[in-house]
Amino acid sequence: MNYARFLTAVSAARRPSPIRILTELQQRSPPSLISLAGGAPNPNTFPFQSATIKVKGGEALVLDEPLMKRALQYSGSYGIPELLSWMKDLQKSLHNPPTAGFSPERGQMEMCVTTGSQEGLCKIFEMLVSSGDNVLLDAPTYSGTLAALQPLGCNLINVPSDHHGMIPADLRKILGQWDPAEAQKPGSSIPRVLYTIPNGGNPTGASMTHERKQEVYELARKYDFLIIEDDPYYFLQFQKPWAPTFLSMDVDGRVLRTDSFSKILSSGLRIGFVTGPKPLVERVVLHIQASTMHTSTFTQLMVSQLLHNWGPGGFLKHIDGVIDFYRSQRNSMLSSADKWLKDVAEWHPPMAGMFLWIKLKGIKDTQQLIMERALEKEVLLVPGGVFNINSSDPCPYVRAAFSLSTPQQIDEAFRRLADLIKEAM
Ligand code: PMP
Ligand code: PLP
């Protein structure tokens, strides 16, 4: 893989911050090292002393004074070592990336901690996408992705999708306008990036099958583009075995995967991670060095302690509980939808995630209906248009989240929605 051809001029121009290099060095040195380097403030002057964090059904996390000093201090930009190593083991066990994993000898893969997967995504896009570039994605898609991509001035090419996600035959048709032999040539307009949400898509709830991923990956090889696998709902797949990921089939090193702890540990702590080819993750980290420096050390230590206390088994057991909750919420929403919306709307049951994507019958565009009339009826959903590349295109869909409301509230909300649709029809 020639990664240089994927980088924007800005990303290619990034150089390591000399002080950040010293921080990484210090992080890996024994405590006997006397460092007069770096510009770290003295944590004895900080007001916070220690912390005990109760964990539901488990051991409390104790940040005693020495640990608290570390938690309050700068740390390396890749993430704190004990959290990174835990995550690398997790990625190996879940995805077993064929590019050889993370060992220094064979090390083609790398990981870094990010302040939510959104930070990882935004930095990945800024690393890879220049003004005028063609970028492939399956819209409707996550509005945060559009917010990060659109200002870069790229040309977003919408690959048609259905309730199993992106349709490979349509992707093949779109790519058919180019000669794959041109991919490596400077100035080629062949897309160099494809973005997709492979499980429980936001907003569609769609999950891609293994076969579709294989076909998309083969097209990526043929036309030499990178795949950005934005998978925050990976751990919210309702059925086992979980679908194999793009990362798990990445023999070339062309997949950048963003994972998130937002849906399973905390959304407010802001923690996620990027996994991908070392030369690309390095560029993301150079950007982190120049912006946030690193994800909150306190957040990282808190999460790391929890994960080490749990071990991989405890982590997966926690995930099982989270899945059970969302599956039951999904089922409640589906039965309320059957009860109230059968004659006025259509939907596919989502196999992962937190969203039901509902097509309202006899309504061309849901924007006005939701933003004006729905509030009067005291029910709120997201009008589907905000997930389209061109948000003013009429869209008959709404997104309903089954994450926060009780089954009773969901039922009442759909009763109100049904009334609203009938009045508007
Ligand atoms: N500006 C200057 C002049 C600094 O010295 C530093 C920290 N060394 C920063 C900005 C970054 O500060 P923060 O840790 O709040 O990101
Ligand atoms: N990607 C998708 C598809 C999402 O739905 C979300 C959150 O809604 C994110 C990324 C951002 O997640 P995080 O909280 O990890 O930044």
Short mmCIF file of N, CA and C in Angstrom, two decimals, residues 128-255:
data_model
loop_
_atom_site.label_atom_id
_atom_site.label_comp_id
_atom_site.label_asym_id
_atom_site.label_seq_id
_atom_site.Cartn_x
_atom_site.Cartn_y
_atom_site.Cartn_z
N LEU A 128 -7.63 12.56 4.96
CA LEU A 128 -7.75 11.87 3.67
C LEU A 128 -8.50 12.65 2.59
N VAL A 129 -9.29 13.63 2.97
CA VAL A 129 -10.22 14.22 1.99
C VAL A 129 -9.85 15.67 1.68
N SER A 130 -9.57 15.91 0.40
CA SER A 130 -9.27 17.27 -0.05
C SER A 130 -10.46 17.81 -0.83
N SER A 131 -10.47 19.11 -1.00
CA SER A 131 -11.51 19.77 -1.78
C SER A 131 -11.55 19.16 -3.18
N GLY A 132 -12.75 18.85 -3.66
CA GLY A 132 -12.90 18.30 -5.01
C GLY A 132 -12.83 16.79 -5.08
N ASP A 133 -12.38 16.12 -4.02
CA ASP A 133 -12.29 14.65 -4.03
C ASP A 133 -13.68 14.01 -4.12
N ASN A 134 -13.73 12.87 -4.77
CA ASN A 134 -14.94 12.05 -4.74
C ASN A 134 -14.89 11.13 -3.54
N VAL A 135 -15.95 11.12 -2.75
CA VAL A 135 -16.02 10.27 -1.56
C VAL A 135 -17.29 9.43 -1.63
N LEU A 136 -17.17 8.13 -1.37
CA LEU A 136 -18.32 7.23 -1.43
C LEU A 136 -18.92 7.03 -0.05
N LEU A 137 -20.25 7.12 0.04
CA LEU A 137 -20.93 6.74 1.27
C LEU A 137 -22.37 6.36 0.97
N ASP A 138 -22.99 5.68 1.94
CA ASP A 138 -24.38 5.29 1.76
C ASP A 138 -25.27 6.20 2.60
N ALA A 139 -25.85 7.20 1.94
CA ALA A 139 -26.79 8.09 2.63
C ALA A 139 -28.19 7.50 2.54
N PRO A 140 -29.11 7.75 3.46
CA PRO A 140 -28.93 8.62 4.61
C PRO A 140 -27.86 8.09 5.57
N THR A 141 -27.12 9.03 6.13
CA THR A 141 -26.05 8.64 7.04
C THR A 141 -26.00 9.59 8.22
N TYR A 142 -25.18 9.23 9.18
CA TYR A 142 -25.01 9.98 10.43
C TYR A 142 -24.71 11.45 10.15
N SER A 143 -25.52 12.32 10.73
CA SER A 143 -25.38 13.74 10.43
C SER A 143 -24.02 14.29 10.91
N GLY A 144 -23.44 13.69 11.93
CA GLY A 144 -22.11 14.11 12.40
C GLY A 144 -21.04 13.86 11.34
N THR A 145 -21.22 12.80 10.57
CA THR A 145 -20.30 12.51 9.47
C THR A 145 -20.43 13.58 8.39
N LEU A 146 -21.67 13.91 8.07
CA LEU A 146 -21.89 14.94 7.04
C LEU A 146 -21.31 16.27 7.52
N ALA A 147 -21.46 16.56 8.81
CA ALA A 147 -20.94 17.81 9.35
C ALA A 147 -19.42 17.87 9.25
N ALA A 148 -18.78 16.72 9.38
CA ALA A 148 -17.31 16.70 9.30
C ALA A 148 -16.84 16.70 7.84
N LEU A 149 -17.61 16.05 6.95
CA LEU A 149 -17.15 15.89 5.56
C LEU A 149 -17.49 17.08 4.67
N GLN A 150 -18.71 17.58 4.81
CA GLN A 150 -19.17 18.57 3.82
C GLN A 150 -18.32 19.83 3.75
N PRO A 151 -17.85 20.36 4.89
CA PRO A 151 -17.03 21.58 4.79
C PRO A 151 -15.70 21.36 4.08
N LEU A 152 -15.31 20.08 3.90
CA LEU A 152 -14.04 19.83 3.22
C LEU A 152 -14.16 20.05 1.71
N GLY A 153 -15.38 20.29 1.25
CA GLY A 153 -15.56 20.63 -0.16
C GLY A 153 -15.45 19.43 -1.09
N CYS A 154 -15.70 18.24 -0.56
CA CYS A 154 -15.62 17.04 -1.40
C CYS A 154 -16.95 16.81 -2.09
N ASN A 155 -16.92 15.89 -3.05
CA ASN A 155 -18.12 15.53 -3.79
C ASN A 155 -18.61 14.20 -3.23
N LEU A 156 -19.71 14.22 -2.49
CA LEU A 156 -20.20 12.99 -1.85
C LEU A 156 -21.02 12.19 -2.85
N ILE A 157 -20.60 10.97 -3.10
CA ILE A 157 -21.31 10.09 -4.03
C ILE A 157 -22.13 9.11 -3.21
N ASN A 158 -23.44 9.16 -3.41
CA ASN A 158 -24.34 8.31 -2.62
C ASN A 158 -24.46 6.92 -3.24
N VAL A 159 -24.01 5.91 -2.52
CA VAL A 159 -24.17 4.53 -2.97
C VAL A 159 -25.52 4.02 -2.45
N PRO A 160 -26.42 3.59 -3.33
CA PRO A 160 -27.73 3.13 -2.86
C PRO A 160 -27.61 2.02 -1.81
N SER A 161 -28.58 2.02 -0.89
CA SER A 161 -28.56 1.02 0.18
C SER A 161 -29.98 0.57 0.47
N ASP A 162 -30.11 -0.54 1.18
CA ASP A 162 -31.42 -1.00 1.64
C ASP A 162 -31.26 -1.41 3.11
N HIS A 163 -32.17 -2.22 3.62
CA HIS A 163 -32.07 -2.54 5.05
C HIS A 163 -30.91 -3.49 5.37
N HIS A 164 -30.15 -3.93 4.37
CA HIS A 164 -28.89 -4.62 4.64
C HIS A 164 -27.70 -3.73 4.32
N GLY A 165 -27.92 -2.43 4.28
CA GLY A 165 -26.81 -1.49 4.08
C GLY A 165 -26.47 -1.30 2.60
N MET A 166 -25.24 -0.87 2.39
CA MET A 166 -24.77 -0.54 1.04
C MET A 166 -24.94 -1.73 0.08
N ILE A 167 -25.38 -1.43 -1.15
CA ILE A 167 -25.62 -2.50 -2.13
C ILE A 167 -24.40 -2.61 -3.07
N PRO A 168 -23.65 -3.72 -2.97
CA PRO A 168 -22.41 -3.84 -3.74
C PRO A 168 -22.61 -3.70 -5.25
N ALA A 169 -23.74 -4.23 -5.77
CA ALA A 169 -23.95 -4.15 -7.22
C ALA A 169 -24.03 -2.69 -7.66
N ASP A 170 -24.64 -1.84 -6.84
CA ASP A 170 -24.74 -0.42 -7.17
C ASP A 170 -23.39 0.27 -7.05
N LEU A 171 -22.62 -0.16 -6.06
CA LEU A 171 -21.27 0.40 -5.91
C LEU A 171 -20.45 0.04 -7.16
N ARG A 172 -20.60 -1.20 -7.61
CA ARG A 172 -19.85 -1.65 -8.80
C ARG A 172 -20.25 -0.80 -10.01
N LYS A 173 -21.54 -0.52 -10.12
CA LYS A 173 -22.03 0.28 -11.24
C LYS A 173 -21.42 1.68 -11.20
N ILE A 174 -21.41 2.29 -10.02
CA ILE A 174 -20.84 3.64 -9.87
C ILE A 174 -19.36 3.64 -10.25
N LEU A 175 -18.65 2.63 -9.76
CA LEU A 175 -17.21 2.59 -10.01
C LEU A 175 -16.90 2.26 -11.47
N GLY A 176 -17.90 1.66 -12.15
CA GLY A 176 -17.71 1.27 -13.54
C GLY A 176 -17.36 2.42 -14.47
N GLN A 177 -17.64 3.65 -14.05
CA GLN A 177 -17.30 4.81 -14.89
C GLN A 177 -15.80 5.08 -14.92
N TRP A 178 -15.03 4.40 -14.03
CA TRP A 178 -13.58 4.62 -14.00
C TRP A 178 -12.83 3.36 -14.44
N ASP A 179 -11.62 3.57 -14.89
CA ASP A 179 -10.73 2.46 -15.22
C ASP A 179 -9.84 2.22 -14.00
N PRO A 180 -9.92 1.02 -13.40
CA PRO A 180 -9.14 0.80 -12.18
C PRO A 180 -7.64 1.02 -12.38
N ALA A 181 -7.17 0.87 -13.60
CA ALA A 181 -5.74 1.07 -13.85
C ALA A 181 -5.31 2.52 -13.60
N GLU A 182 -6.30 3.43 -13.55
CA GLU A 182 -5.99 4.85 -13.33
C GLU A 182 -5.79 5.19 -11.85
N ALA A 183 -6.19 4.25 -10.96
CA ALA A 183 -6.27 4.58 -9.53
C ALA A 183 -4.97 5.18 -8.99
N GLN A 184 -3.85 4.62 -9.40
CA GLN A 184 -2.56 5.05 -8.82
C GLN A 184 -2.05 6.35 -9.46
N LYS A 185 -2.66 6.75 -10.56
CA LYS A 185 -2.11 7.92 -11.28
C LYS A 185 -2.46 9.23 -10.57
N PRO A 186 -1.50 10.14 -10.48
CA PRO A 186 -1.80 11.43 -9.85
C PRO A 186 -2.94 12.12 -10.58
N GLY A 187 -3.81 12.74 -9.83
CA GLY A 187 -4.93 13.46 -10.44
C GLY A 187 -6.11 12.58 -10.79
N SER A 188 -6.01 11.28 -10.54
CA SER A 188 -7.15 10.39 -10.82
C SER A 188 -8.35 10.80 -9.97
N SER A 189 -9.55 10.73 -10.58
CA SER A 189 -10.74 11.13 -9.82
C SER A 189 -11.43 9.93 -9.17
N ILE A 190 -10.83 8.75 -9.25
CA ILE A 190 -11.41 7.58 -8.58
C ILE A 190 -11.46 7.85 -7.07
N PRO A 191 -12.62 7.58 -6.45
CA PRO A 191 -12.71 7.84 -5.01
C PRO A 191 -11.60 7.09 -4.26
N ARG A 192 -11.01 7.75 -3.29
CA ARG A 192 -9.96 7.10 -2.49
C ARG A 192 -10.48 6.70 -1.12
N VAL A 193 -11.75 7.06 -0.84
CA VAL A 193 -12.32 6.80 0.48
C VAL A 193 -13.77 6.35 0.34
N LEU A 194 -14.12 5.28 1.05
CA LEU A 194 -15.52 4.88 1.20
C LEU A 194 -15.82 4.85 2.69
N TYR A 195 -16.93 5.48 3.07
CA TYR A 195 -17.35 5.52 4.47
C TYR A 195 -18.64 4.73 4.63
N THR A 196 -18.72 3.90 5.68
CA THR A 196 -19.99 3.24 5.95
C THR A 196 -20.14 2.91 7.43
N ILE A 197 -21.40 2.79 7.85
CA ILE A 197 -21.72 2.36 9.22
C ILE A 197 -22.24 0.93 9.09
N PRO A 198 -21.44 -0.08 9.43
CA PRO A 198 -21.80 -1.45 9.04
C PRO A 198 -22.86 -2.11 9.91
N ASN A 199 -23.09 -1.60 11.11
CA ASN A 199 -24.07 -2.25 12.00
C ASN A 199 -25.02 -1.23 12.61
N GLY A 200 -26.31 -1.56 12.58
CA GLY A 200 -27.30 -0.70 13.24
C GLY A 200 -27.16 0.74 12.81
N GLY A 201 -27.06 0.96 11.51
CA GLY A 201 -26.76 2.29 10.95
C GLY A 201 -27.57 3.42 11.57
N ASN A 202 -26.93 4.55 11.70
CA ASN A 202 -27.60 5.76 12.15
C ASN A 202 -27.85 6.60 10.90
N PRO A 203 -29.06 6.79 10.43
CA PRO A 203 -30.34 6.59 11.10
C PRO A 203 -31.09 5.31 10.70
N THR A 204 -30.60 4.54 9.75
CA THR A 204 -31.46 3.52 9.11
C THR A 204 -31.62 2.24 9.90
N GLY A 205 -30.75 2.00 10.88
CA GLY A 205 -30.79 0.75 11.62
C GLY A 205 -30.27 -0.43 10.81
N ALA A 206 -29.82 -0.18 9.57
CA ALA A 206 -29.41 -1.28 8.68
C ALA A 206 -28.09 -1.90 9.12
N SER A 207 -27.97 -3.20 8.91
CA SER A 207 -26.71 -3.91 9.19
C SER A 207 -26.29 -4.67 7.93
N MET A 208 -25.02 -4.53 7.60
CA MET A 208 -24.49 -5.16 6.39
C MET A 208 -24.19 -6.63 6.60
N THR A 209 -24.49 -7.44 5.61
CA THR A 209 -24.16 -8.87 5.72
C THR A 209 -22.67 -9.08 5.44
N HIS A 210 -22.17 -10.24 5.86
CA HIS A 210 -20.77 -10.59 5.61
C HIS A 210 -20.48 -10.59 4.11
N GLU A 211 -21.40 -11.15 3.34
CA GLU A 211 -21.20 -11.25 1.88
C GLU A 211 -21.07 -9.86 1.26
N ARG A 212 -21.93 -8.95 1.69
CA ARG A 212 -21.84 -7.59 1.13
C ARG A 212 -20.50 -6.95 1.47
N LYS A 213 -20.05 -7.16 2.73
CA LYS A 213 -18.75 -6.58 3.10
C LYS A 213 -17.64 -7.17 2.23
N GLN A 214 -17.72 -8.48 2.00
CA GLN A 214 -16.69 -9.10 1.16
C GLN A 214 -16.68 -8.50 -0.24
N GLU A 215 -17.86 -8.28 -0.79
CA GLU A 215 -17.92 -7.71 -2.15
C GLU A 215 -17.40 -6.28 -2.18
N VAL A 216 -17.75 -5.50 -1.15
CA VAL A 216 -17.25 -4.12 -1.09
C VAL A 216 -15.74 -4.12 -0.92
N TYR A 217 -15.24 -5.05 -0.09
CA TYR A 217 -13.79 -5.10 0.12
C TYR A 217 -13.07 -5.45 -1.19
N GLU A 218 -13.64 -6.38 -1.96
CA GLU A 218 -13.01 -6.74 -3.24
C GLU A 218 -12.99 -5.55 -4.19
N LEU A 219 -14.05 -4.73 -4.17
CA LEU A 219 -14.06 -3.53 -5.01
C LEU A 219 -13.01 -2.52 -4.52
N ALA A 220 -12.84 -2.45 -3.21
CA ALA A 220 -11.82 -1.55 -2.66
C ALA A 220 -10.43 -1.98 -3.15
N ARG A 221 -10.21 -3.27 -3.23
CA ARG A 221 -8.91 -3.78 -3.72
C ARG A 221 -8.75 -3.42 -5.19
N LYS A 222 -9.84 -3.64 -5.96
CA LYS A 222 -9.76 -3.42 -7.40
C LYS A 222 -9.48 -1.95 -7.73
N TYR A 223 -10.16 -1.05 -7.01
CA TYR A 223 -10.04 0.38 -7.32
C TYR A 223 -9.11 1.10 -6.33
N ASP A 224 -8.50 0.33 -5.45
CA ASP A 224 -7.53 0.84 -4.48
C ASP A 224 -8.04 2.03 -3.66
N PHE A 225 -9.17 1.83 -3.00
CA PHE A 225 -9.60 2.87 -2.05
C PHE A 225 -9.59 2.34 -0.61
N LEU A 226 -9.64 3.27 0.34
CA LEU A 226 -9.66 2.93 1.76
C LEU A 226 -11.11 2.81 2.22
N ILE A 227 -11.34 1.99 3.24
CA ILE A 227 -12.68 1.85 3.82
C ILE A 227 -12.65 2.40 5.25
N ILE A 228 -13.54 3.34 5.52
CA ILE A 228 -13.69 3.84 6.88
C ILE A 228 -14.89 3.14 7.49
N GLU A 229 -14.62 2.30 8.46
CA GLU A 229 -15.65 1.47 9.10
C GLU A 229 -16.02 2.11 10.43
N ASP A 230 -17.13 2.87 10.41
CA ASP A 230 -17.57 3.60 11.61
C ASP A 230 -18.58 2.71 12.33
N ASP A 231 -18.14 2.08 13.40
CA ASP A 231 -18.94 0.98 13.96
C ASP A 231 -19.30 1.17 15.44
N PRO A 232 -19.96 2.29 15.79
CA PRO A 232 -20.26 2.51 17.22
C PRO A 232 -21.34 1.58 17.77
N TYR A 233 -22.06 0.90 16.86
CA TYR A 233 -23.12 -0.02 17.33
C TYR A 233 -22.70 -1.48 17.20
N TYR A 234 -21.41 -1.71 16.98
CA TYR A 234 -20.89 -3.07 16.90
C TYR A 234 -21.29 -3.89 18.13
N PHE A 235 -21.13 -3.27 19.31
CA PHE A 235 -21.41 -3.99 20.56
C PHE A 235 -22.91 -4.04 20.87
N LEU A 236 -23.72 -3.45 20.00
CA LEU A 236 -25.18 -3.52 20.19
C LEU A 236 -25.82 -4.37 19.10
N GLN A 237 -25.15 -5.44 18.69
CA GLN A 237 -25.76 -6.38 17.74
C GLN A 237 -26.59 -7.38 18.53
N PHE A 238 -27.87 -7.51 18.14
CA PHE A 238 -28.80 -8.29 18.94
C PHE A 238 -28.63 -9.79 18.75
N GLN A 239 -27.99 -10.18 17.64
CA GLN A 239 -27.90 -11.62 17.37
C GLN A 239 -26.45 -12.06 17.32
N LYS A 240 -26.19 -13.24 17.87
CA LYS A 240 -24.85 -13.81 17.77
C LYS A 240 -24.89 -14.95 16.76
N PRO A 241 -23.81 -15.29 16.06
CA PRO A 241 -22.52 -14.60 16.16
C PRO A 241 -22.59 -13.23 15.48
N TRP A 242 -21.76 -12.29 15.99
CA TRP A 242 -21.67 -10.98 15.38
C TRP A 242 -21.05 -11.09 13.98
N ALA A 243 -21.53 -10.22 13.10
CA ALA A 243 -21.01 -10.24 11.72
C ALA A 243 -19.52 -9.93 11.70
N PRO A 244 -18.75 -10.64 10.85
CA PRO A 244 -17.33 -10.30 10.70
C PRO A 244 -17.20 -8.86 10.19
N THR A 245 -16.18 -8.18 10.66
CA THR A 245 -16.00 -6.76 10.33
C THR A 245 -15.09 -6.60 9.10
N PHE A 246 -15.10 -5.39 8.54
CA PHE A 246 -14.13 -5.09 7.47
C PHE A 246 -12.71 -5.28 8.01
N LEU A 247 -12.49 -4.86 9.26
CA LEU A 247 -11.14 -5.01 9.84
C LEU A 247 -10.70 -6.47 9.81
N SER A 248 -11.65 -7.38 10.05
CA SER A 248 -11.29 -8.80 10.13
C SER A 248 -10.91 -9.38 8.76
N MET A 249 -11.28 -8.68 7.68
CA MET A 249 -10.96 -9.21 6.35
C MET A 249 -9.90 -8.38 5.64
N ASP A 250 -9.22 -7.49 6.41
CA ASP A 250 -8.34 -6.50 5.79
C ASP A 250 -6.94 -7.04 5.52
N VAL A 251 -6.79 -7.83 4.47
CA VAL A 251 -5.48 -8.39 4.14
C VAL A 251 -4.50 -7.32 3.64
N ASP A 252 -5.00 -6.22 3.10
CA ASP A 252 -4.11 -5.21 2.51
C ASP A 252 -3.68 -4.11 3.49
N GLY A 253 -4.49 -3.84 4.50
CA GLY A 253 -4.26 -2.65 5.33
C GLY A 253 -4.92 -1.45 4.70
N ARG A 254 -6.20 -1.57 4.35
CA ARG A 254 -6.93 -0.44 3.75
C ARG A 254 -8.17 -0.08 4.56
N VAL A 255 -8.28 -0.61 5.79
CA VAL A 255 -9.45 -0.33 6.62
C VAL A 255 -9.03 0.53 7.81
#
